[in-house]
Structure formats: C-alpha cells, structure tokens
Coordinates of C-alpha atoms in Angstrom, one line a residue:
Chain A
M10 CA 0.0 0.0 0.0
A11 CA 1.2 3.5 -0.9
T12 CA 1.6 5.8 2.1
D13 CA -0.6 8.5 0.5
D14 CA -3.5 6.1 -0.4
I15 CA -6.7 6.6 1.5
Y16 CA -8.5 3.7 3.3
I17 CA -11.8 3.2 5.0
L18 CA -10.9 1.6 8.2
G19 CA -14.3 1.2 9.7
I20 CA -17.8 1.7 8.4
S21 CA -21.4 1.2 9.5
M22 CA -25.0 2.0 8.8
T23 CA -28.1 1.7 11.0
K24 CA -31.0 -0.2 9.7
F25 CA -33.0 2.2 7.5
G26 CA -36.7 2.6 8.4
K27 CA -38.9 4.2 11.0
H28 CA -37.0 4.9 14.2
A29 CA -39.8 6.8 16.1
D30 CA -38.0 6.5 19.5
K31 CA -34.6 7.8 18.2
D32 CA -33.5 11.3 17.2
I33 CA -30.9 12.2 14.7
V34 CA -28.2 12.3 17.4
D35 CA -29.2 8.8 18.6
L36 CA -29.0 7.5 15.0
G37 CA -25.7 9.2 14.2
A38 CA -24.2 8.1 17.5
E39 CA -25.2 4.5 16.8
A40 CA -23.6 4.6 13.3
A41 CA -20.5 6.5 14.5
M42 CA -19.7 4.2 17.5
A43 CA -20.3 1.2 15.3
A44 CA -17.9 2.5 12.6
L45 CA -15.2 3.2 15.3
R46 CA -15.7 -0.3 16.7
D47 CA -15.6 -1.7 13.2
G48 CA -12.2 0.0 12.6
G49 CA -10.8 -1.0 16.0
V50 CA -10.3 2.7 17.0
S51 CA -11.9 5.3 19.3
M52 CA -12.9 9.0 19.3
R53 CA -9.4 9.6 20.8
D54 CA -7.8 8.6 17.4
M55 CA -10.0 11.0 15.3
G56 CA -8.5 14.2 14.1
I57 CA -11.6 15.6 12.4
L58 CA -15.4 15.0 12.5
A59 CA -17.4 15.8 9.4
A60 CA -21.1 15.6 10.1
G61 CA -23.9 15.7 7.5
N62 CA -27.5 16.5 8.2
L63 CA -29.9 18.4 6.0
M64 CA -33.3 18.7 7.6
G65 CA -32.2 19.5 11.2
A66 CA -31.6 22.8 12.9
G67 CA -27.9 23.0 12.3
G68 CA -24.8 22.4 14.4
Y69 CA -25.4 18.7 14.1
G70 CA -21.7 17.7 14.5
Q71 CA -21.4 19.4 17.9
Q72 CA -24.6 17.8 19.2
L73 CA -23.3 14.5 18.1
Q74 CA -19.9 15.1 19.7
K75 CA -21.5 15.8 23.0
Q76 CA -22.9 12.3 23.0
I77 CA -20.0 10.3 21.6
G78 CA -16.9 12.1 22.7
Q79 CA -15.7 15.7 23.1
T80 CA -12.1 15.7 22.3
G81 CA -11.8 19.2 21.0
I82 CA -11.2 18.2 17.3
P83 CA -12.5 20.4 14.5
V84 CA -16.1 19.7 13.5
Y85 CA -17.3 20.4 9.9
N86 CA -21.0 20.6 9.6
V87 CA -21.9 19.6 6.1
S88 CA -25.0 20.3 4.0
N89 CA -25.0 19.5 0.3
A90 CA -28.4 18.2 -0.7
C91 CA -28.6 14.5 -1.4
A92 CA -24.8 14.4 -1.7
T93 CA -24.4 15.5 2.0
G94 CA -23.1 12.1 3.2
A95 CA -20.6 11.8 0.3
T96 CA -19.5 15.4 1.0
A97 CA -18.9 14.6 4.7
L98 CA -16.8 11.6 3.7
R99 CA -14.9 13.6 1.2
T100 CA -14.2 16.3 3.8
A101 CA -12.7 13.7 6.1
I102 CA -10.7 12.2 3.2
M103 CA -9.3 15.6 2.2
A104 CA -8.2 16.3 5.8
V105 CA -6.3 13.0 5.9
K106 CA -5.0 13.4 2.4
S107 CA -3.6 16.9 3.3
G108 CA -1.6 15.3 6.1
E109 CA -3.2 17.5 8.8
V110 CA -4.9 14.5 10.5
R111 CA -4.2 10.8 10.8
M112 CA -7.8 9.6 10.9
G113 CA -11.2 11.2 10.3
L114 CA -14.8 10.3 11.1
A115 CA -17.6 11.1 8.7
V116 CA -21.2 10.8 9.7
G117 CA -24.5 11.4 7.9
A118 CA -27.9 11.1 9.6
E119 CA -31.5 12.0 8.8
K120 CA -35.0 11.7 10.1
L121 CA -37.3 11.6 7.1
A122 CA -40.0 9.0 7.9
G123 CA -43.4 10.4 6.9
A124 CA -41.9 13.5 5.3
G125 CA -44.0 13.1 2.2
L126 CA -43.4 15.0 -1.0
L127 CA -40.1 16.8 -1.2
G128 CA -39.4 19.8 -3.4
G129 CA -42.1 22.3 -4.1
G130 CA -42.5 22.2 -0.3
G131 CA -45.3 20.8 1.9
Q132 CA -46.5 24.4 2.4
G133 CA -49.8 25.4 0.9
K134 CA -49.5 27.8 -2.1
K135 CA -51.7 30.8 -1.8
D136 CA -52.0 33.9 -4.0
S137 CA -52.0 37.3 -2.3
N138 CA -54.6 40.0 -2.8
K139 CA -52.2 42.1 -4.8
W140 CA -50.2 41.0 -7.8
E141 CA -46.7 42.2 -7.0
P142 CA -43.5 41.0 -8.9
K143 CA -41.1 39.2 -6.6
G144 CA -37.8 37.4 -6.8
R145 CA -35.4 36.8 -9.7
Y146 CA -38.3 36.0 -12.2
G147 CA -40.5 38.9 -11.1
A148 CA -43.3 36.4 -10.3
V149 CA -46.6 37.9 -9.1
A150 CA -47.8 34.5 -7.7
P151 CA -46.3 31.1 -6.9
T152 CA -45.1 29.4 -10.1
D153 CA -44.9 25.8 -8.9
G154 CA -47.7 24.0 -10.8
R155 CA -48.1 27.0 -13.1
I156 CA -44.8 27.0 -14.8
G157 CA -43.7 23.4 -14.6
T158 CA -43.2 21.6 -11.3
D159 CA -40.8 22.0 -8.4
T160 CA -41.5 18.5 -7.0
M161 CA -38.7 15.9 -6.9
P162 CA -40.7 13.1 -8.5
G163 CA -41.8 15.4 -11.3
T164 CA -38.3 16.8 -11.9
F165 CA -36.7 13.4 -12.1
A166 CA -39.6 12.1 -14.3
Q167 CA -38.6 14.8 -16.8
V168 CA -35.0 13.8 -16.5
G169 CA -35.8 10.3 -17.6
M170 CA -38.3 11.4 -20.3
E171 CA -35.7 13.8 -21.7
Y172 CA -33.3 10.9 -22.1
G173 CA -36.1 9.1 -24.0
H174 CA -36.6 12.1 -26.3
K175 CA -32.9 12.1 -27.1
Y176 CA -32.3 8.4 -27.6
G177 CA -35.8 6.7 -27.8
G178 CA -36.9 3.5 -26.3
V179 CA -38.3 4.7 -22.9
S180 CA -41.8 3.8 -21.7
F181 CA -43.8 3.7 -18.5
E182 CA -43.2 -0.1 -18.5
L183 CA -39.5 0.2 -18.9
F184 CA -39.1 2.6 -15.9
A185 CA -41.4 0.3 -13.9
K186 CA -39.1 -2.7 -14.7
I187 CA -36.1 -0.8 -13.3
S188 CA -38.1 -0.4 -10.1
E189 CA -39.1 -4.1 -10.2
K190 CA -35.3 -5.0 -10.2
N191 CA -34.5 -2.9 -7.2
H192 CA -37.4 -4.1 -5.1
A193 CA -36.4 -7.7 -6.0
H194 CA -32.9 -7.0 -4.8
S195 CA -34.1 -5.6 -1.5
T196 CA -35.5 -8.9 -0.4
L197 CA -31.9 -10.0 0.4
N198 CA -31.0 -6.9 2.4
P199 CA -32.1 -6.9 6.1
M200 CA -30.9 -3.3 6.4
A201 CA -33.5 -2.0 3.9
A202 CA -36.5 0.0 4.9
Y203 CA -38.7 -2.2 2.6
Q204 CA -38.0 -5.8 1.6
K205 CA -41.1 -6.4 -0.4
R206 CA -40.9 -7.8 -4.0
F207 CA -43.4 -6.2 -6.3
T208 CA -44.7 -7.5 -9.6
L209 CA -44.6 -5.2 -12.6
E210 CA -48.4 -5.0 -12.6
E211 CA -48.3 -3.9 -8.9
I212 CA -45.7 -1.2 -9.6
M213 CA -47.6 0.1 -12.6
G214 CA -50.9 -0.1 -10.9
D215 CA -49.9 1.7 -7.7
M216 CA -50.6 5.3 -7.0
M217 CA -49.3 7.7 -9.7
I218 CA -47.1 10.4 -8.2
A219 CA -45.6 12.1 -11.3
Y220 CA -46.0 10.1 -14.6
P221 CA -44.2 7.9 -15.2
N222 CA -43.2 7.5 -11.6
T223 CA -45.7 5.6 -9.4
R224 CA -45.2 5.4 -5.6
P225 CA -42.9 2.4 -5.5
M226 CA -40.8 4.0 -8.2
C227 CA -39.9 6.9 -5.8
S228 CA -37.2 6.8 -3.1
A229 CA -38.5 5.8 0.3
N230 CA -38.4 8.6 2.9
C231 CA -37.1 7.0 6.1
D232 CA -34.8 7.4 9.1
G233 CA -31.2 6.3 9.2
A234 CA -27.5 7.0 9.7
A235 CA -24.2 5.9 8.4
A236 CA -20.6 6.6 9.4
A237 CA -17.1 5.9 8.2
V238 CA -13.6 6.1 9.6
V239 CA -10.9 7.0 7.1
T240 CA -7.1 6.9 7.4
S241 CA -4.0 6.9 5.2
G242 CA -1.9 4.1 3.9
E243 CA 1.0 5.4 6.1
V244 CA -1.1 5.0 9.3
L245 CA -2.7 1.7 8.2
K246 CA 0.8 0.2 7.9
T247 CA 1.2 0.6 11.6
L248 CA -2.1 -1.1 12.5
S249 CA -3.0 -4.8 13.1
A250 CA -3.1 -7.5 10.4
D251 CA -6.9 -7.7 10.8
Q252 CA -7.4 -4.0 10.4
R253 CA -5.2 -4.0 7.3
R254 CA -7.1 -7.0 5.8
R255 CA -10.5 -5.4 6.3
A256 CA -9.5 -1.9 5.2
I257 CA -11.0 -0.8 1.9
K258 CA -9.0 1.3 -0.4
V259 CA -10.6 4.5 -1.6
S260 CA -9.2 4.5 -5.2
A261 CA -11.1 7.6 -6.1
S262 CA -13.1 10.3 -4.3
V263 CA -14.6 13.0 -6.4
L264 CA -17.2 15.8 -5.9
T265 CA -18.5 17.9 -8.7
T266 CA -21.2 20.6 -9.3
D267 CA -23.1 21.1 -12.5
P268 CA -21.1 23.1 -15.1
Y269 CA -23.1 25.5 -17.2
Q270 CA -25.0 23.9 -20.1
E271 CA -27.9 25.2 -22.2
A272 CA -31.2 24.5 -20.4
C273 CA -29.5 23.6 -17.0
Q274 CA -31.3 26.4 -15.3
I275 CA -34.6 25.2 -16.9
L276 CA -34.4 21.5 -16.0
P277 CA -31.5 20.5 -13.6
D278 CA -28.8 18.8 -15.7
V279 CA -28.0 15.8 -13.5
N280 CA -26.0 14.2 -16.4
T281 CA -23.0 16.4 -17.1
L282 CA -21.8 16.6 -13.5
T283 CA -22.2 12.9 -13.0
R284 CA -20.3 12.1 -16.2
N285 CA -17.6 14.5 -15.2
A286 CA -17.3 13.0 -11.7
A287 CA -17.2 9.5 -13.2
T288 CA -14.6 10.4 -15.7
I289 CA -12.3 11.9 -13.1
A290 CA -12.9 8.9 -10.7
Y291 CA -12.1 6.3 -13.4
E292 CA -8.9 8.2 -14.2
Q293 CA -7.9 8.6 -10.5
A294 CA -8.5 4.9 -9.8
G295 CA -7.0 3.6 -13.0
V296 CA -10.2 1.6 -13.3
S297 CA -12.6 1.2 -16.3
P298 CA -16.4 0.7 -16.0
T299 CA -16.0 -2.9 -17.2
D300 CA -13.8 -3.6 -14.1
L301 CA -16.7 -2.8 -11.7
D302 CA -18.1 -5.8 -9.8
L303 CA -21.0 -3.8 -8.5
V304 CA -22.4 -0.2 -8.5
E305 CA -24.6 1.6 -6.1
L306 CA -26.1 4.6 -8.0
H307 CA -28.5 7.3 -7.0
D308 CA -31.9 5.8 -8.0
C309 CA -33.9 8.5 -6.2
F310 CA -36.6 7.7 -8.8
A311 CA -36.8 4.9 -11.4
T312 CA -36.5 7.5 -14.1
A313 CA -33.1 8.6 -12.7
E314 CA -31.5 5.2 -12.6
L315 CA -31.8 4.9 -16.4
V316 CA -29.8 8.0 -17.1
H317 CA -27.0 7.2 -14.7
Y318 CA -26.2 3.9 -16.5
D319 CA -25.2 6.2 -19.3
N320 CA -23.6 9.0 -17.1
L321 CA -21.4 6.5 -15.3
M322 CA -20.5 5.0 -18.6
L323 CA -21.7 1.5 -17.7
C324 CA -23.0 1.4 -21.3
P325 CA -22.2 3.2 -24.6
E326 CA -23.6 6.7 -24.9
G327 CA -27.4 6.5 -25.6
G328 CA -27.4 2.8 -24.8
A329 CA -29.0 2.8 -21.3
V330 CA -32.2 1.1 -22.4
D331 CA -30.4 -1.7 -24.2
F332 CA -28.1 -2.1 -21.2
F333 CA -31.1 -2.5 -18.8
M334 CA -33.0 -4.8 -21.2
S335 CA -29.9 -7.1 -21.5
G336 CA -30.3 -7.9 -17.8
A337 CA -26.8 -6.4 -17.0
P338 CA -27.8 -4.4 -13.9
W339 CA -29.6 -7.4 -12.2
R340 CA -27.5 -9.0 -9.4
D341 CA -26.7 -11.9 -11.6
G342 CA -25.9 -9.7 -14.6
K343 CA -22.7 -8.2 -16.0
T344 CA -22.7 -5.1 -13.9
P345 CA -25.0 -5.5 -10.8
V346 CA -26.6 -2.1 -9.9
N347 CA -28.2 -1.4 -6.6
V348 CA -28.0 -4.9 -5.1
S349 CA -28.9 -3.2 -1.8
G350 CA -32.4 -2.5 -3.2
G351 CA -31.4 1.1 -3.9
L352 CA -33.1 4.2 -2.7
Q353 CA -36.5 2.9 -3.8
S354 CA -36.5 0.1 -1.3
K355 CA -33.5 0.4 1.0
G356 CA -34.6 4.0 1.6
H357 CA -33.2 7.5 1.3
P358 CA -32.5 9.2 4.7
I359 CA -30.8 12.0 2.7
S360 CA -27.6 12.7 4.6
A361 CA -27.0 9.0 5.4
T362 CA -27.3 7.9 1.8
G363 CA -23.9 8.9 0.5
I364 CA -22.1 6.9 3.2
A365 CA -24.6 4.0 3.3
N366 CA -24.0 3.2 -0.4
I367 CA -20.3 3.1 0.4
W368 CA -21.0 0.7 3.3
E369 CA -22.8 -1.5 0.9
I370 CA -19.9 -1.7 -1.5
C371 CA -17.4 -2.2 1.4
H372 CA -19.6 -5.0 2.7
H373 CA -19.2 -6.9 -0.6
L374 CA -15.5 -6.1 -1.0
R375 CA -14.9 -7.5 2.5
G376 CA -17.0 -10.6 1.6
E377 CA -19.3 -9.9 4.5
A378 CA -22.6 -9.3 2.6
G379 CA -24.2 -12.7 3.5
D380 CA -27.1 -13.8 1.3
R381 CA -26.7 -10.9 -1.1
Q382 CA -22.9 -11.2 -1.5
I383 CA -21.7 -10.5 -5.0
K384 CA -19.2 -13.3 -5.4
D385 CA -15.5 -12.4 -5.3
A386 CA -16.2 -8.6 -5.6
K387 CA -13.0 -6.6 -5.9
V388 CA -14.0 -3.2 -7.2
G389 CA -17.1 -1.1 -6.7
L390 CA -18.5 2.3 -7.4
A391 CA -20.8 4.5 -5.3
H392 CA -22.7 7.5 -6.7
V393 CA -24.9 10.1 -5.3
I394 CA -26.4 13.3 -6.7
G395 CA -28.2 16.1 -5.0
L396 CA -30.2 18.7 -6.9
G397 CA -28.7 22.1 -7.0
S398 CA -26.5 20.3 -7.9
A399 CA -23.7 18.2 -6.3
C400 CA -22.4 14.8 -7.3
G401 CA -20.2 12.4 -5.4
V402 CA -18.5 9.4 -6.9
H403 CA -16.3 7.0 -4.9
I404 CA -14.5 4.0 -6.3
L405 CA -13.5 1.4 -3.7
E406 CA -11.2 -1.6 -3.9
R407 CA -10.6 -4.6 -1.8
S408 CA -7.4 -4.3 0.2
A409 CA -4.4 -6.2 -1.2
A410 CA -3.0 -6.7 2.3
Chain B
M7 CA -60.8 52.8 -19.5
S8 CA -61.9 50.2 -22.1
T9 CA -59.4 47.5 -21.0
A10 CA -58.5 46.3 -17.6
Q11 CA -54.9 46.6 -16.5
Q12 CA -52.8 43.4 -16.9
I13 CA -49.6 42.1 -15.4
P14 CA -47.7 39.0 -16.5
L15 CA -47.1 36.1 -14.1
V16 CA -43.4 36.5 -14.6
S17 CA -41.4 39.4 -16.0
Y18 CA -40.0 37.4 -18.9
L19 CA -43.5 37.0 -20.3
H20 CA -44.2 40.1 -22.4
L21 CA -47.9 40.7 -23.3
T22 CA -47.4 43.1 -26.2
P23 CA -47.6 43.4 -29.1
S24 CA -48.6 39.7 -28.8
P25 CA -47.7 37.4 -25.9
H26 CA -44.1 36.1 -26.1
L27 CA -41.2 35.2 -23.8
V28 CA -38.0 37.4 -23.6
A29 CA -34.7 36.0 -22.4
N30 CA -31.5 37.8 -21.2
E31 CA -28.9 36.8 -23.7
C32 CA -25.2 37.1 -22.8
T33 CA -23.6 39.5 -25.4
S34 CA -20.4 37.6 -25.0
C35 CA -21.3 33.9 -25.4
G36 CA -25.0 33.9 -26.3
A37 CA -26.2 31.9 -23.2
R38 CA -29.8 32.7 -22.5
F39 CA -31.4 33.1 -19.1
F40 CA -34.9 34.1 -17.9
D41 CA -34.0 35.4 -14.4
R42 CA -32.4 38.6 -13.2
R43 CA -28.6 38.1 -13.6
N44 CA -25.5 39.0 -11.7
A45 CA -23.3 37.6 -14.4
C46 CA -23.3 34.9 -17.1
A47 CA -23.1 31.4 -15.7
G48 CA -21.3 30.2 -18.8
C49 CA -18.6 32.9 -19.3
F50 CA -18.9 35.3 -16.3
Q51 CA -19.4 38.4 -18.4
T52 CA -22.0 40.9 -17.2
E53 CA -23.7 42.3 -20.3
F54 CA -27.0 41.0 -21.6
R55 CA -29.5 42.0 -24.3
P56 CA -33.2 41.1 -24.4
V57 CA -34.1 38.5 -27.1
D58 CA -37.5 37.3 -28.2
I59 CA -38.0 33.6 -27.9
P60 CA -40.0 31.8 -30.7
T61 CA -43.6 31.1 -29.6
T62 CA -43.6 27.6 -31.1
G63 CA -41.6 24.6 -30.1
V64 CA -41.3 20.9 -29.5
L65 CA -41.9 19.0 -26.2
K66 CA -38.6 17.4 -25.2
A67 CA -39.5 16.3 -21.6
F68 CA -42.7 16.1 -19.6
T69 CA -44.3 14.6 -16.5
I70 CA -47.9 14.4 -15.5
V71 CA -48.0 15.6 -11.9
A72 CA -50.6 13.8 -9.9
F73 CA -49.3 14.7 -6.4
A74 CA -48.3 18.2 -5.5
A75 CA -48.1 20.7 -2.7
P76 CA -51.4 21.8 -1.1
G77 CA -53.1 24.4 -3.2
V78 CA -51.6 23.3 -6.5
P79 CA -54.4 21.8 -8.7
V80 CA -53.6 18.3 -10.1
P81 CA -53.2 16.6 -12.5
F82 CA -51.2 18.9 -14.7
V83 CA -48.5 18.4 -17.4
A84 CA -45.2 20.0 -16.6
G85 CA -42.8 20.1 -19.5
I86 CA -39.6 21.4 -21.2
V87 CA -40.2 22.9 -24.6
D88 CA -37.5 23.4 -27.1
C89 CA -38.3 26.8 -28.7
G90 CA -36.0 27.1 -31.7
G91 CA -33.0 26.0 -29.6
T92 CA -33.9 27.7 -26.4
S93 CA -35.3 25.5 -23.7
V94 CA -38.3 26.8 -21.8
R95 CA -40.1 25.5 -18.8
G96 CA -43.9 25.5 -18.9
N97 CA -47.1 23.5 -18.5
V98 CA -48.8 21.8 -21.5
I99 CA -52.3 23.2 -21.4
N100 CA -55.6 23.1 -23.3
T101 CA -55.4 19.3 -23.7
D102 CA -56.1 16.3 -21.4
P103 CA -53.3 15.6 -19.0
T104 CA -53.0 12.0 -20.0
P105 CA -50.2 10.0 -21.7
E106 CA -52.6 9.4 -24.6
K107 CA -52.8 13.2 -25.3
V108 CA -49.2 14.3 -24.4
S109 CA -46.2 12.8 -26.1
L110 CA -42.5 13.5 -26.5
G111 CA -41.8 15.5 -29.7
M112 CA -45.3 17.0 -29.9
K113 CA -45.5 20.4 -31.5
L114 CA -46.7 23.2 -29.2
R115 CA -47.4 26.9 -29.2
L116 CA -47.4 29.5 -26.5
A117 CA -50.8 30.3 -25.0
T118 CA -51.9 32.6 -22.2
Y119 CA -54.7 32.5 -19.6
S120 CA -56.0 34.6 -16.8
L121 CA -55.0 33.9 -13.1
G122 CA -57.7 36.3 -12.0
T123 CA -57.9 39.9 -10.8
D124 CA -56.4 41.3 -7.6
D125 CA -58.1 43.8 -5.2
E126 CA -57.0 46.7 -7.3
G127 CA -58.5 45.3 -10.5
V128 CA -55.3 44.2 -12.1
E129 CA -55.5 40.9 -14.0
A130 CA -52.5 38.5 -13.9
I131 CA -51.7 36.6 -17.1
G132 CA -50.0 33.3 -17.1
F133 CA -48.6 31.2 -19.9
G134 CA -48.4 27.6 -21.0
F135 CA -48.0 25.7 -24.2
E136 CA -50.9 24.1 -26.2
P137 CA -50.9 21.6 -29.0
A138 CA -50.1 23.4 -32.3

C-alpha cells in the first residue's frame, strides 16, 4: 500500500426505516460508534469530525460530539443536498490526504419517515390579494404548478423522459421494470426499509405520483444514519493485520457541481456533473467501467436510474435502455446495480445515503454481505447526486494486504 | 378605460404586441437566461441583451404531476419545450393531462390564460403551451 493512499478503516450503517424513538443524534451516534468499533479505534484517534445533516436545525456535529466524545477536534457541519453524506466523507478524506490529521470520522444522519413530498414544499401555495412582482423572475404569484413543477418526483420524471426524447426506447413499463429490479434486490437486504418484492403489474398499478413514476418508483423517505472512519496508507501500515485485511482502499473520491449547459437552469442537468465525476474517478483509480463488480447509484426515482447507467459509462452513450434490457444491472448480470435495493426500497434518509451506499460496497468487498454477497467482488463504485447540484463518486477496492 | 390593466405572471412574459417570452442573452457567449442576472453562468461576463423567444416549439420532456403541494391543482402536465434551440419551462395546457394526449416530440405553441384579478382590478396573465 502506498503511504498516501486513503482507506476506509471502519464503516457502519443503522437499519433504514422508521425509528420513532430515536432522534438524529441517537441515529448518528449508533452509526459513528459502530464505525469506530468496526475500525478498532476510538474517538481519541480521530483528528476531524465531518457531520452531515440536511433537515435539522444546524450544528449537528457538535450535538453528536456531546454524546460520543468531546475531544476538541474540529467539526465540519456539512449540508450538500442528497450528496451530503458523500461530502462529509470527502471532507474527512481531504483532511487525511492533506496530512493534517491521521484519521477522520464522517457521519450522515437524517429523520425523514413520513416527510411526504419533497421539493415544491409541503407548504400550501396561496395567491396574495395584490399581484406584485417578486424574486429573480418577477413572479406575481407562486409558479410551482403553473410554470412546470418543483417536486422531486416530477423533476426526475422529466430527466428520464428527456433521455427518451434524445435516444428513444423509454416507456412507463421500462421505468417500472427498473423499479421491479431494485425491489427484488431488496428482499436480500435486512438493512433495507422495505423488503417487499413487487410484480410489474403492482408497480404500474400503484398510486401515480408524477408520470411515469408511481409510488414504488420513488425513493422511500425513512430514518437512518451511516458513518465511516478514514485513514492513510501510512497509518494503516502501523495497524494490526486484521485492520489491514478489512480496510477498503478509496481509489477515487470525487465531488462535482453542474457546469453551465444550455437549459441547465430550466431543468436541472444531472447528467454532465455525474459524467464529469465518473470520468475523473475512473482516471484517479485507473479503473474502467468494465472492471466494476458492483455499482450503487442514485436511483432517487426509477427514471433517474436509467440516465445514470449512461452517465457512469456502464453502457455506450445512448445505450442505457439496451443495457437495462440485457439484464446487465440485475444482481446476476454483467454489472450489478443497486443490489442493496437502492433508494426505492433500501430507503433514502438523505444525509446517510452517501455513506450507506459506500458501506454496501465495502460489505461486498470484504466478503461480509451474506445472502446478497456478489461473489469475489474486488472493485465497486458508489454514486450520489443532489439537486442544486452536487455529485459524489467514490471507487472502492478490496485491500491487497 | 376600455381594457383592464394586466400584469404578466413573470417578468419574462411580455404581453405586447402579442404574448411572447423574452430572455436575457449574454452578449459575449450567447447563453440565455430568464431570471435577473448578476453575471453569465457560462462565461462570467455581465452584459446582456433582451431577445424574443419563438412562440412555437417541441416538447422534449414532460411529466404528469398527480401529487403536488397543497393548493396546486392536479393533475397537470409540466414540460420542457425546445423553442428554436432555447429550452423553456412550462405547462402543457388546453389538452387532457394524459399519456394518450401528451407525447415527447409533440409540437406546441405559447398560450396565455387569466390567473384572476387582484383587489386593485389588475389581472395577472400566465402562460403555457398548447398543442399546435
């Protein structure tokens, strides 16, 4: 191992689902303490805490630290849409990489069970008694529902449909089949919020949210947390044989935002920043898409999963429909995608997601994934994207030690 | 006064001489925006000129929203319309909001409608796109 390589020493996630009797600090503490135990280290070894939480009141890292260990280390509170967890991890990685700290802890936690529709707000929209231009568009009344939609299911529905307009081959049934795959995968994952297999008919016949996304084709709002301990190759060399064996190499850690493209301020462009992040990640890792044994990508909606096959270059440009129809992303296919069940069934407690998907990859690379183990997995990729936009891509490899 | 006073839903909708959308075009790189700008997101320059956007276009993405925030009537069709190379966000109106009536690639034209009149008698005018 090279001394400047980065490793995940310990990693953990809570079960995703409803945790009515736990708050975000309980959930984060559970994940953080389990990650420290998993890595065979303690808060005393940590040089930095990067804490991700989106929906809370702020200052989450300090609240967490009060419960798990106040050692005086710097806390970075991170908020970066659905890429919050990945951003927390990347913050800890940068601190280790810079040489300022020997080890770092990244945590992401969210309480989202019962949150309902995201984007466009749960607030009622009401016109005032006087038409007065406000904001950057000089709008005299709320525009959500009048000039397109601000809802997440509707936004990502358009993302999938736009891909169909460009390359053809999409249909309601195709998108439903993607969801059928992820729900089928979830039956093997005891950490998933939902482990129910749905038939195609059940998925298509369920409540329509934003055509073509029905309810089971949308990410599941739930509670959960995930945490990871990172360190350098130099430090890892000094640790025990067992710690070295279970350490997972972070071959690439990349964060991007959306570069300007025509129409990107009309419909968010979730494609270019993902493709850019993937390109940099493959280059950093010296890995090509065909080397990947498994991928956890950001299937916030069934319509989103399709475009990311292409953006992550798992298929030739424009070939996402053919890639899916070939069976490639099923767990027994050429490039298994979302064997955890994905956000549609494992769930999407926003800030936890970007570390939990890395936990899933690590679990397989360590050969500890039980019934859903992808046999002899050596390399995996984890992807998240948050609107606004932010994209995190990490490539992980089994330790050679 | 023979006509009631009107105000557009958004300032980039111009009602005269006939309803059309107006973008802020970067004089340096040609990027087009519909909001008030500090600088161009593409090339960082700060000079813009108003340009009229064609009132016809092609539907390049859509969704039929069945579930929205309280107070937003559903279902409705939200879409992205390619108006001669400039993408515009808008609803597809004056047709049934069903997959049978709305399809990718369909030809559309700008249409306006009344949002109602405020306490001072001013009528707000919104826009959407209807089948051409």
